[in-house]
Coordinates of C-alpha atoms and ligand atoms in Angstrom, one line a residue:
Chain A
M1 CA 113.0 -62.3 48.9
S2 CA 113.6 -59.8 52.6
L3 CA 116.5 -59.8 54.2
L4 CA 114.5 -61.1 57.4
D5 CA 113.5 -63.9 55.5
A6 CA 117.5 -64.9 54.2
I7 CA 118.0 -64.4 58.8
E8 CA 115.4 -66.4 58.7
L9 CA 117.1 -69.1 57.6
N10 CA 119.9 -68.9 58.7
A11 CA 119.0 -69.6 61.9
R12 CA 116.8 -72.3 61.4
Y13 CA 119.7 -73.8 59.8
G14 CA 122.5 -72.9 62.2
D15 CA 119.9 -75.0 65.1
A16 CA 118.9 -77.7 62.5
L17 CA 122.9 -78.1 62.7
D18 CA 123.7 -77.6 66.3
R19 CA 120.9 -79.7 67.3
F20 CA 121.5 -82.7 64.9
D21 CA 118.7 -82.8 63.7
L22 CA 120.4 -83.2 60.0
L23 CA 116.4 -84.0 58.9
A24 CA 115.6 -79.9 59.5
W25 CA 118.8 -79.4 57.5
K26 CA 117.7 -80.8 55.0
A27 CA 114.7 -79.6 54.5
L28 CA 116.1 -75.8 54.2
F29 CA 117.3 -77.8 50.2
T30 CA 114.4 -77.1 47.3
P31 CA 114.2 -80.9 46.8
N32 CA 117.5 -80.6 43.5
A33 CA 119.1 -78.2 45.8
V34 CA 123.0 -77.9 45.8
Y35 CA 124.8 -77.8 48.7
R36 CA 128.8 -78.0 48.7
A37 CA 131.4 -76.9 51.2
Q38 CA 133.9 -76.3 49.5
A39 CA 138.3 -74.9 50.2
R40 CA 138.5 -70.2 49.4
E41 CA 141.5 -71.8 46.3
N42 CA 139.7 -73.1 44.2
F43 CA 136.7 -71.1 44.9
D44 CA 138.8 -68.1 44.2
R45 CA 140.8 -69.8 41.8
G46 CA 137.4 -71.4 39.2
L47 CA 139.0 -75.5 40.3
P48 CA 135.5 -77.7 40.6
L49 CA 137.1 -79.5 43.9
A50 CA 134.8 -79.3 47.1
A51 CA 134.7 -81.2 50.5
I52 CA 131.4 -82.3 50.3
Y53 CA 129.3 -81.8 47.2
L54 CA 125.6 -82.9 47.7
D55 CA 123.2 -83.1 44.9
G56 CA 119.5 -82.9 45.3
H57 CA 118.6 -84.6 48.5
G58 CA 118.9 -88.3 47.6
M59 CA 122.9 -87.6 48.2
M60 CA 122.2 -85.0 51.2
A61 CA 120.3 -87.7 52.5
D62 CA 123.0 -90.2 52.3
R63 CA 126.0 -88.6 53.3
I64 CA 123.3 -88.2 56.6
M65 CA 123.0 -91.9 56.6
T66 CA 125.9 -92.0 56.9
I67 CA 126.9 -89.4 59.5
E68 CA 125.2 -91.3 61.8
K69 CA 125.9 -94.9 60.7
T70 CA 128.8 -95.6 59.0
L71 CA 131.7 -92.9 59.8
V72 CA 134.4 -93.5 63.1
F73 CA 135.0 -90.1 64.8
A74 CA 135.1 -88.7 67.9
P75 CA 131.6 -86.9 69.4
R76 CA 131.7 -83.7 69.7
F77 CA 129.5 -80.0 69.6
V78 CA 129.6 -77.7 66.9
R79 CA 128.7 -74.4 66.9
H80 CA 127.4 -72.3 63.8
L81 CA 127.2 -68.6 64.4
I82 CA 126.3 -66.9 61.7
G83 CA 126.4 -63.0 61.0
L84 CA 124.1 -61.3 59.2
P85 CA 123.1 -61.3 54.9
K86 CA 124.0 -59.1 52.3
L87 CA 120.9 -59.1 49.9
V88 CA 122.1 -59.8 45.6
G89 CA 119.5 -59.4 43.7
N90 CA 116.2 -60.5 43.9
S91 CA 117.1 -64.5 44.7
S92 CA 121.2 -64.7 46.2
A93 CA 123.1 -63.9 49.7
R94 CA 126.4 -63.8 50.4
T95 CA 126.0 -64.7 54.1
P96 CA 129.7 -65.2 56.8
F97 CA 130.1 -67.8 59.4
C98 CA 132.2 -68.6 61.4
I99 CA 131.9 -72.0 63.2
V100 CA 133.3 -73.2 66.1
Q101 CA 133.6 -76.6 66.6
T102 CA 134.9 -79.5 71.0
V103 CA 136.0 -82.7 70.0
T104 CA 134.6 -83.7 73.4
T105 CA 137.6 -83.5 76.6
T106 CA 139.5 -80.8 73.7
L107 CA 139.8 -77.0 73.7
P108 CA 136.9 -75.8 71.5
E109 CA 138.9 -74.7 67.5
I110 CA 137.6 -72.8 65.5
L111 CA 136.6 -75.6 62.3
A112 CA 135.5 -73.0 59.7
T113 CA 135.2 -69.8 58.7
G114 CA 133.9 -68.4 56.0
C115 CA 131.4 -67.1 54.1
Y116 CA 128.2 -68.4 52.3
H117 CA 127.8 -68.6 49.3
D118 CA 123.9 -68.6 48.6
T119 CA 120.5 -69.5 45.8
L120 CA 117.4 -68.8 48.1
A121 CA 113.7 -69.8 46.0
A122 CA 110.4 -69.0 47.8
T123 CA 108.3 -72.4 47.9
P124 CA 104.9 -72.9 49.4
E125 CA 106.8 -73.3 52.4
G126 CA 108.7 -70.2 52.8
V127 CA 112.4 -69.2 50.8
R128 CA 114.5 -71.9 50.1
L129 CA 118.1 -73.1 49.4
A130 CA 118.1 -73.4 46.2
A131 CA 121.6 -73.3 46.5
R132 CA 125.1 -73.5 48.9
N133 CA 128.2 -72.8 48.4
A134 CA 129.5 -72.7 52.2
V135 CA 133.1 -70.7 51.1
Y136 CA 135.8 -71.9 54.1
D137 CA 139.1 -69.4 53.7
N138 CA 140.5 -71.3 55.9
A139 CA 141.6 -74.4 53.8
L140 CA 143.2 -76.5 56.3
I141 CA 140.9 -78.5 58.2
P142 CA 141.3 -79.6 61.5
N143 CA 141.7 -83.1 60.7
S144 CA 137.6 -83.8 59.8
L145 CA 134.4 -82.3 58.9
V146 CA 131.7 -84.7 59.9
Y147 CA 128.7 -81.9 59.6
P148 CA 128.2 -80.3 56.8
L149 CA 129.3 -76.4 57.0
Chain B
M1 CA 172.4 -97.5 50.8
N2 CA 173.2 -97.2 55.4
Q3 CA 173.4 -93.7 56.3
S4 CA 173.6 -95.0 59.8
A5 CA 177.8 -94.5 60.0
E6 CA 177.1 -90.4 59.9
W7 CA 174.5 -90.3 62.9
L8 CA 175.5 -88.8 66.5
P9 CA 175.3 -91.9 69.2
L10 CA 172.0 -91.6 69.9
S11 CA 171.8 -90.3 74.0
S12 CA 169.4 -93.4 74.1
P13 CA 170.2 -96.9 73.1
T14 CA 167.3 -98.1 69.4
P15 CA 163.9 -98.4 70.8
F16 CA 163.1 -101.4 69.3
R17 CA 163.1 -104.0 71.5
N18 CA 164.1 -107.6 69.4
S19 CA 166.0 -107.7 65.8
G20 CA 162.4 -107.8 64.0
T21 CA 160.0 -105.5 63.1
H22 CA 156.2 -106.9 64.5
R23 CA 156.7 -105.1 67.2
I24 CA 156.8 -101.0 67.0
P25 CA 158.1 -99.2 69.9
N26 CA 155.8 -96.2 70.4
R27 CA 159.0 -93.9 70.9
V28 CA 159.4 -93.8 67.0
Y29 CA 155.4 -91.9 66.7
T30 CA 156.8 -89.1 69.1
D31 CA 160.8 -88.8 70.2
R32 CA 161.9 -85.4 69.4
E33 CA 165.7 -87.4 67.8
L34 CA 164.2 -90.1 66.1
Y35 CA 162.0 -87.2 64.3
E36 CA 165.1 -84.8 63.8
R37 CA 167.1 -88.9 62.0
E38 CA 163.3 -89.1 60.2
M39 CA 163.7 -85.6 58.4
A40 CA 167.0 -86.2 58.0
A41 CA 167.7 -89.0 55.8
F42 CA 164.5 -89.6 54.4
F43 CA 162.4 -85.9 53.7
Y44 CA 166.2 -83.7 53.1
K45 CA 167.9 -87.1 51.9
G46 CA 168.3 -90.2 49.0
H47 CA 164.7 -90.0 48.7
W48 CA 162.8 -88.4 46.0
C49 CA 159.9 -86.7 47.2
Y50 CA 156.3 -84.9 46.1
V51 CA 156.0 -82.0 45.1
A52 CA 153.3 -81.2 42.6
L53 CA 151.4 -81.8 39.3
E54 CA 152.7 -80.4 36.0
C55 CA 149.5 -79.2 35.5
E56 CA 149.2 -77.3 38.6
I57 CA 152.0 -74.5 37.0
P58 CA 150.9 -74.7 32.8
N59 CA 152.5 -71.8 32.0
A60 CA 156.1 -70.0 31.9
G61 CA 155.9 -68.2 35.4
D62 CA 154.0 -70.5 36.7
F63 CA 154.7 -71.6 40.2
K64 CA 153.3 -72.8 43.3
A65 CA 155.1 -73.2 47.2
T66 CA 155.5 -76.1 49.0
M67 CA 156.7 -77.8 51.3
I68 CA 159.6 -81.2 51.5
G69 CA 159.5 -82.4 54.7
E70 CA 159.6 -78.9 57.6
R71 CA 161.4 -76.4 55.2
P72 CA 159.7 -74.4 52.3
V73 CA 160.5 -74.8 48.6
I74 CA 159.0 -73.2 46.0
V75 CA 158.2 -75.3 41.6
V76 CA 158.9 -72.6 39.0
R77 CA 157.9 -73.4 35.6
D78 CA 161.0 -71.5 33.4
R79 CA 160.7 -70.3 30.8
D80 CA 162.3 -72.6 28.4
G81 CA 159.5 -75.1 29.6
S82 CA 161.7 -77.3 32.4
V83 CA 160.5 -76.9 36.3
N84 CA 162.7 -76.3 39.0
V85 CA 162.7 -76.0 42.6
L86 CA 164.2 -73.7 44.7
E87 CA 164.8 -73.4 47.9
N88 CA 162.4 -70.4 49.5
R89 CA 164.7 -68.4 51.8
C90 CA 166.6 -65.7 50.5
A91 CA 170.1 -66.0 50.1
H92 CA 170.4 -62.3 52.3
K93 CA 168.9 -63.3 55.3
G94 CA 167.3 -66.3 54.9
A95 CA 163.3 -64.5 54.5
K96 CA 160.8 -67.2 53.0
F97 CA 160.3 -64.5 50.5
C98 CA 157.2 -65.8 48.5
Q99 CA 154.6 -65.7 50.5
K100 CA 151.3 -66.6 47.6
E101 CA 151.1 -70.2 47.5
F102 CA 150.6 -70.1 43.9
G103 CA 151.3 -67.8 41.4
N104 CA 153.4 -66.3 37.8
A105 CA 156.4 -65.0 38.6
K106 CA 159.1 -63.1 35.9
V107 CA 162.2 -62.6 38.6
F108 CA 161.2 -63.6 42.6
V109 CA 161.8 -60.4 45.1
C110 CA 162.3 -61.3 48.4
P111 CA 159.8 -57.5 50.4
Y112 CA 163.1 -57.4 52.4
H113 CA 166.1 -55.8 50.7
Q114 CA 164.9 -57.0 47.8
W115 CA 166.7 -58.9 46.5
G116 CA 166.2 -60.1 43.0
Y117 CA 166.2 -63.9 41.7
R118 CA 165.8 -65.2 38.3
L119 CA 163.3 -68.4 37.9
N120 CA 166.1 -70.6 37.7
G121 CA 167.0 -69.7 41.1
D122 CA 169.6 -67.4 40.1
L123 CA 170.3 -63.8 41.7
A124 CA 169.7 -61.4 39.2
G125 CA 170.5 -57.7 41.4
V126 CA 171.8 -56.4 44.8
P127 CA 170.1 -53.3 45.4
M128 CA 173.4 -50.7 46.6
K129 CA 175.7 -53.1 45.7
N130 CA 178.4 -50.3 44.8
G131 CA 177.0 -48.2 47.3
V132 CA 175.4 -44.8 47.4
G133 CA 177.7 -41.8 46.6
G134 CA 180.8 -43.5 47.0
Q135 CA 179.8 -45.1 50.4
G136 CA 179.2 -48.7 50.7
G137 CA 178.2 -51.2 49.3
M138 CA 179.3 -54.5 48.5
G139 CA 183.2 -55.9 48.7
A140 CA 184.8 -56.3 46.4
D141 CA 184.6 -59.9 46.8
F142 CA 181.1 -60.3 46.4
K143 CA 179.3 -61.9 43.6
L144 CA 175.8 -62.6 42.3
E145 CA 177.1 -65.4 41.2
E146 CA 177.5 -67.3 44.8
H147 CA 174.5 -65.9 46.1
G148 CA 171.7 -67.7 44.2
L149 CA 168.9 -69.7 45.9
N150 CA 169.6 -73.3 46.0
T151 CA 167.8 -75.2 43.9
L152 CA 167.1 -78.8 44.0
Q153 CA 166.9 -82.4 42.2
V154 CA 164.1 -82.2 39.5
H155 CA 162.3 -85.1 38.2
V156 CA 158.8 -85.1 36.3
H157 CA 157.3 -88.0 35.6
N158 CA 154.4 -88.0 32.7
G159 CA 153.6 -84.7 34.5
I160 CA 154.1 -85.8 38.1
V161 CA 157.4 -83.9 40.3
F162 CA 159.8 -84.8 42.6
A163 CA 162.1 -82.9 43.5
S164 CA 164.8 -84.1 45.9
F165 CA 167.6 -81.9 47.8
D166 CA 170.5 -84.6 47.4
P167 CA 172.7 -83.8 44.9
N168 CA 173.5 -87.5 44.8
V169 CA 170.1 -89.0 44.7
E170 CA 169.5 -92.2 43.1
P171 CA 167.5 -92.4 39.8
F172 CA 163.9 -91.4 39.8
E173 CA 163.3 -95.0 38.4
S174 CA 164.7 -96.8 40.5
F175 CA 164.1 -95.1 43.1
V176 CA 160.7 -96.2 42.6
S177 CA 161.6 -99.2 42.0
A178 CA 161.5 -102.2 38.8
E179 CA 158.8 -103.9 40.9
L180 CA 157.1 -100.5 40.7
M181 CA 157.6 -98.8 38.4
P182 CA 154.4 -100.6 36.0
F183 CA 151.5 -100.0 38.0
F184 CA 153.3 -96.1 39.1
N185 CA 153.4 -95.7 35.2
R186 CA 149.7 -97.2 35.0
T187 CA 147.7 -94.0 36.2
F188 CA 150.7 -91.4 34.8
D189 CA 151.9 -92.8 31.8
G190 CA 152.1 -89.5 29.1
R191 CA 149.0 -87.6 29.5
K192 CA 148.1 -84.7 30.3
L193 CA 146.5 -84.4 33.8
T194 CA 143.7 -81.4 34.9
L195 CA 144.3 -80.0 38.3
L196 CA 140.2 -80.2 40.0
G197 CA 141.7 -79.2 43.8
Y198 CA 143.3 -79.4 46.7
N199 CA 140.9 -80.3 50.1
R200 CA 144.2 -79.9 52.4
Q201 CA 143.8 -81.6 56.6
R202 CA 146.0 -80.5 59.5
I203 CA 146.2 -84.6 61.4
R204 CA 148.0 -84.6 65.0
G205 CA 149.1 -87.7 64.5
N206 CA 153.0 -88.6 63.6
W207 CA 153.9 -88.4 60.2
K208 CA 154.6 -91.9 59.9
L209 CA 151.4 -93.3 60.5
M210 CA 150.1 -92.5 57.6
Q211 CA 152.7 -94.2 55.3
E212 CA 151.6 -97.0 57.6
N213 CA 147.8 -96.4 57.2
I214 CA 148.4 -96.5 53.2
K215 CA 150.0 -99.3 53.5
D216 CA 147.5 -101.6 55.5
P217 CA 144.8 -103.3 53.9
Y218 CA 143.8 -105.4 57.1
H219 CA 141.5 -101.9 58.3
P220 CA 140.0 -101.2 55.6
G221 CA 136.9 -102.7 55.4
L222 CA 136.5 -103.1 59.3
L223 CA 137.0 -99.9 59.7
H224 CA 135.9 -98.2 56.7
V225 CA 132.1 -99.2 57.1
F226 CA 130.8 -97.5 53.5
F227 CA 133.8 -99.3 51.9
V228 CA 133.0 -103.1 53.0
T229 CA 129.1 -101.9 53.1
F230 CA 129.5 -101.1 49.1
G231 CA 131.3 -103.3 48.2
L232 CA 134.1 -101.2 47.9
W233 CA 136.5 -103.1 49.7
R234 CA 137.1 -107.0 50.8
A235 CA 139.3 -109.2 52.3
D236 CA 137.8 -111.9 49.9
Q237 CA 138.4 -109.5 46.7
K238 CA 141.4 -110.1 44.1
S239 CA 144.0 -108.5 45.6
E240 CA 147.5 -108.6 45.8
L241 CA 150.3 -105.8 47.2
R242 CA 153.5 -105.6 46.0
I243 CA 157.1 -103.4 47.8
D244 CA 160.2 -102.9 47.2
P245 CA 163.1 -104.6 47.8
H246 CA 164.2 -101.3 50.2
G247 CA 160.3 -102.3 52.2
R248 CA 160.0 -99.0 51.8
H249 CA 157.4 -98.2 48.5
A250 CA 154.7 -100.5 48.8
Q251 CA 151.3 -101.3 46.7
M252 CA 147.7 -102.1 47.7
I253 CA 146.1 -103.7 44.0
S254 CA 143.2 -104.5 44.8
T255 CA 139.8 -105.7 42.3
R256 CA 136.1 -104.7 43.6
N257 CA 133.9 -107.6 43.9
S258 CA 130.0 -107.2 43.9
G259 CA 129.0 -106.1 48.1
G260 CA 126.3 -108.4 50.0
E261 CA 126.9 -111.1 52.0
N262 CA 130.0 -113.4 52.4
A263 CA 129.8 -115.7 54.8
E264 CA 134.0 -115.6 55.8
V265 CA 134.0 -112.1 56.0
T266 CA 131.5 -110.3 57.0
K267 CA 130.7 -113.0 59.8
G268 CA 132.0 -110.8 63.3
V269 CA 133.2 -107.9 61.2
T270 CA 130.6 -106.0 63.3
S271 CA 131.0 -102.8 60.4
F272 CA 129.0 -105.3 58.3
K273 CA 124.8 -103.3 57.9
E274 CA 123.7 -105.4 54.4
S275 CA 119.9 -103.5 55.0
L276 CA 121.9 -100.2 54.4
K277 CA 121.5 -98.3 50.9
L278 CA 122.2 -95.4 48.4
E279 CA 119.3 -93.2 48.2
D280 CA 121.2 -91.6 45.1
P281 CA 123.6 -93.9 43.9
R282 CA 125.7 -91.6 42.0
L283 CA 128.0 -91.3 45.6
M284 CA 129.1 -94.2 43.2
D285 CA 128.6 -93.7 40.1
V286 CA 131.7 -96.1 38.5
V287 CA 132.2 -96.7 35.4
Q288 CA 134.8 -98.6 34.5
E289 CA 137.8 -97.2 32.2
D290 CA 139.7 -98.6 29.9
W291 CA 143.8 -97.6 31.7
W292 CA 142.8 -100.2 35.0
G293 CA 143.6 -103.0 32.8
G294 CA 141.2 -104.8 35.2
P295 CA 142.5 -103.0 39.4
T296 CA 139.4 -101.2 40.2
A297 CA 141.8 -99.4 43.1
V298 CA 145.7 -98.7 43.1
M299 CA 147.1 -96.7 46.0
Q300 CA 151.3 -96.4 46.3
T301 CA 152.9 -95.1 48.9
I302 CA 156.2 -93.9 47.6
F303 CA 158.1 -93.2 50.6
P304 CA 158.7 -91.2 52.8
S305 CA 155.9 -88.4 50.8
V306 CA 153.2 -88.8 49.3
I307 CA 150.5 -91.0 48.7
I308 CA 149.6 -91.9 45.2
Q309 CA 145.3 -93.4 44.6
Q310 CA 143.0 -94.3 42.3
Q311 CA 140.0 -96.1 44.1
V312 CA 137.2 -96.4 40.6
N313 CA 136.9 -92.8 39.8
S314 CA 138.6 -91.0 41.6
L315 CA 142.6 -90.3 41.9
S316 CA 144.2 -87.7 43.9
T317 CA 147.7 -87.1 44.9
R318 CA 147.7 -86.7 49.0
Q319 CA 151.1 -85.2 50.4
I320 CA 152.2 -85.8 53.0
I321 CA 154.0 -82.4 55.7
P322 CA 155.5 -83.2 58.6
R323 CA 155.6 -81.1 61.7
G324 CA 157.4 -82.3 64.5
P325 CA 156.8 -86.0 66.2
D326 CA 152.7 -85.4 65.8
E327 CA 151.3 -83.3 63.5
F328 CA 151.6 -83.3 60.2
D329 CA 149.9 -81.8 56.8
F330 CA 148.1 -83.5 54.6
V331 CA 147.7 -82.2 51.1
W332 CA 145.1 -84.1 49.2
T333 CA 145.4 -83.3 45.0
H334 CA 142.7 -83.7 42.8
F335 CA 143.3 -84.2 39.1
G336 CA 141.7 -85.9 35.9
F337 CA 143.1 -86.8 32.4
A338 CA 142.9 -83.8 30.4
D339 CA 140.7 -86.0 27.7
D340 CA 138.2 -86.4 29.8
T341 CA 134.1 -86.2 28.6
P342 CA 132.3 -83.9 31.3
E343 CA 130.7 -86.9 32.7
M344 CA 133.5 -88.8 33.9
T345 CA 134.9 -84.8 35.5
E346 CA 131.8 -85.1 37.1
R347 CA 131.5 -88.8 38.3
R348 CA 135.6 -87.7 39.8
L349 CA 133.8 -84.4 41.8
K350 CA 131.3 -86.8 43.0
Q351 CA 133.5 -89.8 44.6
A352 CA 135.9 -87.0 45.0
N353 CA 132.6 -86.9 48.0
L354 CA 134.8 -90.3 50.2
F355 CA 137.9 -88.9 50.4
G356 CA 139.6 -85.9 52.6
P357 CA 138.9 -84.3 55.5
A358 CA 135.2 -84.8 54.6
G359 CA 135.6 -88.4 53.1
L360 CA 133.5 -91.1 53.7
V361 CA 136.6 -93.1 52.9
S362 CA 139.0 -91.3 54.9
L363 CA 137.8 -88.9 58.0
D364 CA 137.3 -92.4 59.4
D365 CA 141.1 -92.9 58.6
G366 CA 142.5 -89.2 60.4
E367 CA 140.5 -89.7 63.5
V368 CA 142.0 -92.6 64.4
I369 CA 145.6 -92.0 63.5
E370 CA 145.2 -89.1 65.9
Y371 CA 143.2 -91.8 68.9
C372 CA 147.0 -93.9 68.4
Q373 CA 148.8 -90.8 68.9
Q374 CA 146.7 -90.0 72.0
A375 CA 147.9 -92.5 73.4
T376 CA 150.9 -94.0 72.3
T377 CA 152.9 -90.2 73.9
A378 CA 151.5 -91.3 76.9
Y379 CA 153.1 -94.9 77.1
P380 CA 156.2 -94.2 75.5
D381 CA 157.4 -97.6 77.1
G382 CA 155.1 -100.0 74.9
E383 CA 154.8 -101.1 71.6
C384 CA 152.6 -101.5 68.1
V385 CA 151.7 -105.7 67.4
V386 CA 152.1 -106.0 64.1
E387 CA 152.0 -109.4 63.5
L388 CA 149.3 -110.3 60.7
G389 CA 150.4 -112.0 57.9
G390 CA 153.8 -113.3 60.1
K391 CA 157.3 -112.1 61.5
D392 CA 158.5 -111.3 57.6
G393 CA 160.4 -107.9 57.2
G394 CA 157.7 -107.1 54.1
Q395 CA 157.4 -109.2 51.3
P396 CA 155.1 -109.1 47.8
T397 CA 151.6 -111.2 48.6
P398 CA 149.2 -112.1 46.6
H399 CA 146.0 -110.8 49.3
M400 CA 144.6 -108.1 52.0
V401 CA 145.0 -110.5 54.8
T402 CA 148.1 -108.9 56.3
E403 CA 150.7 -105.9 57.9
T404 CA 153.1 -106.8 55.7
L405 CA 153.7 -103.8 53.9
I406 CA 153.8 -102.4 57.5
R407 CA 156.9 -104.6 58.6
G408 CA 158.5 -103.7 55.4
M409 CA 158.9 -99.8 56.5
Y410 CA 160.6 -100.7 59.2
R411 CA 162.9 -103.1 58.1
Y412 CA 164.4 -99.9 55.7
Y413 CA 164.2 -97.5 58.6
R414 CA 165.9 -99.2 61.1
R415 CA 168.4 -100.3 58.8
T416 CA 168.0 -96.1 57.6
L417 CA 168.8 -95.0 60.7
G418 CA 171.1 -97.6 62.0
L419 CA 168.8 -98.8 64.9
Ligands
FES501 S1 166.3 -60.1 53.2 FE1 166.1 -61.2 50.8 S2 166.5 -59.5 50.7 FE2 167.0 -59.2 52.7
FE2_502 FE1 141.2 -96.2 55.6

């Protein structure tokens, strides 16, 4: 696993979400990967609750279905500003992020800032996420968290 | 209890145009003067406000900083195991001395001039009290006993903690009311609770809109497409609304049915989407728990400060922290029971996907509350129509097709504020 692999993965990750290509986002995970978006106060205190907790591609697909078909929310843009990964051992990484949200006709605001805690896996298709916990420092979310961080 | 006598006359007359509460003036969501009265009459007087679950502070010295209305307080476990609630406001110059959300302390020391307080709020010591080298110091009439932290009334009820600034607040059980205590005790029956974690969101709307949202069984089967599509909530399910005699607290009690098409409730409901299926049913892996005794969802509004949620296997308290007339923070504390199996804990965590700022059936609530605030602010002389189920002022009802609980809350609101 090279630094370049991790950077490439994150570039595709942010690009997929910012273009609302949620299937491309899902494809960056291994089929059994766990995705979490978790407030740092829970992470730091060892409390298991996450705002979003998806266990595998099936639940990721269900989250995508709800975003596209059932949830009611004001239209918005999101922009992932993902920093440089710090590789930890062979298959883990920590990567800082800042996600800016622009709800239509209002000023941009920071939706979340924090650190991705990742487990990476080499697959025939390339490096994929075997686990990603998007741990956000701001316990307080400006109203709603629609798209994955 | 009519508290109107002590209020100064409003600078403008009551915003309500007629005697009932089937019309709500937009001004109650936007007016600063009304807001100040609400804080004084509801959050700081005459009411028990939610502050914590006991399982957040299990050991002596454990504390949690939180808010009642706009006032910072500390909930702390004392050495004898009792729970104290103290103002987070130094008796010296008013510093919010505790800046940590959670922790463990033997004493609280204000960093500014290091006044030290015991866990019960007593002032233990003051630096330079007797002067330095014979100079300065406090006067002979300065008594430590007279400068402790203000302490609140505290009621611990089977693991959930309420507090009140009002020394004359009525007993907790009569506050909640005989009508609502049975379902209140259904969740809090003395079993030990376990803390699963928090979600917090800031919603740019008036705090009462959230109370109304959970007193409104009209919307879930319409707004929350997920609810109606996957059979968690429908207008035809077995249900009951309870309300206390004042009209301030309520419970929406319901038992889910199997979902699918039912001509009368789904015809014309554009949000019903029969073709949708979950790829992974674990998101909705509901397992009946014995203590439910039938109902699969009980949503309680304890006025003014908290909502208590049981929606299938997901349990939470949702604390309302107002921040002016047009904004509040909403703090979700998810919990389970000490005897939950690991599978049940996992189930509660997965079902938590439905709730909080990212929740599949609650994200929409925060959104529409902001939509309400956006337009009511611009039309202060407008009013909302709350006439589903009639024009009564709030009464128990054996069905969901009514806004009676909201009318009840405003009956109490008008009487308490003298409007
Ligand atoms: S303000 Fe707290 S000790 Fe002075
Ligand atoms: Fe709702």
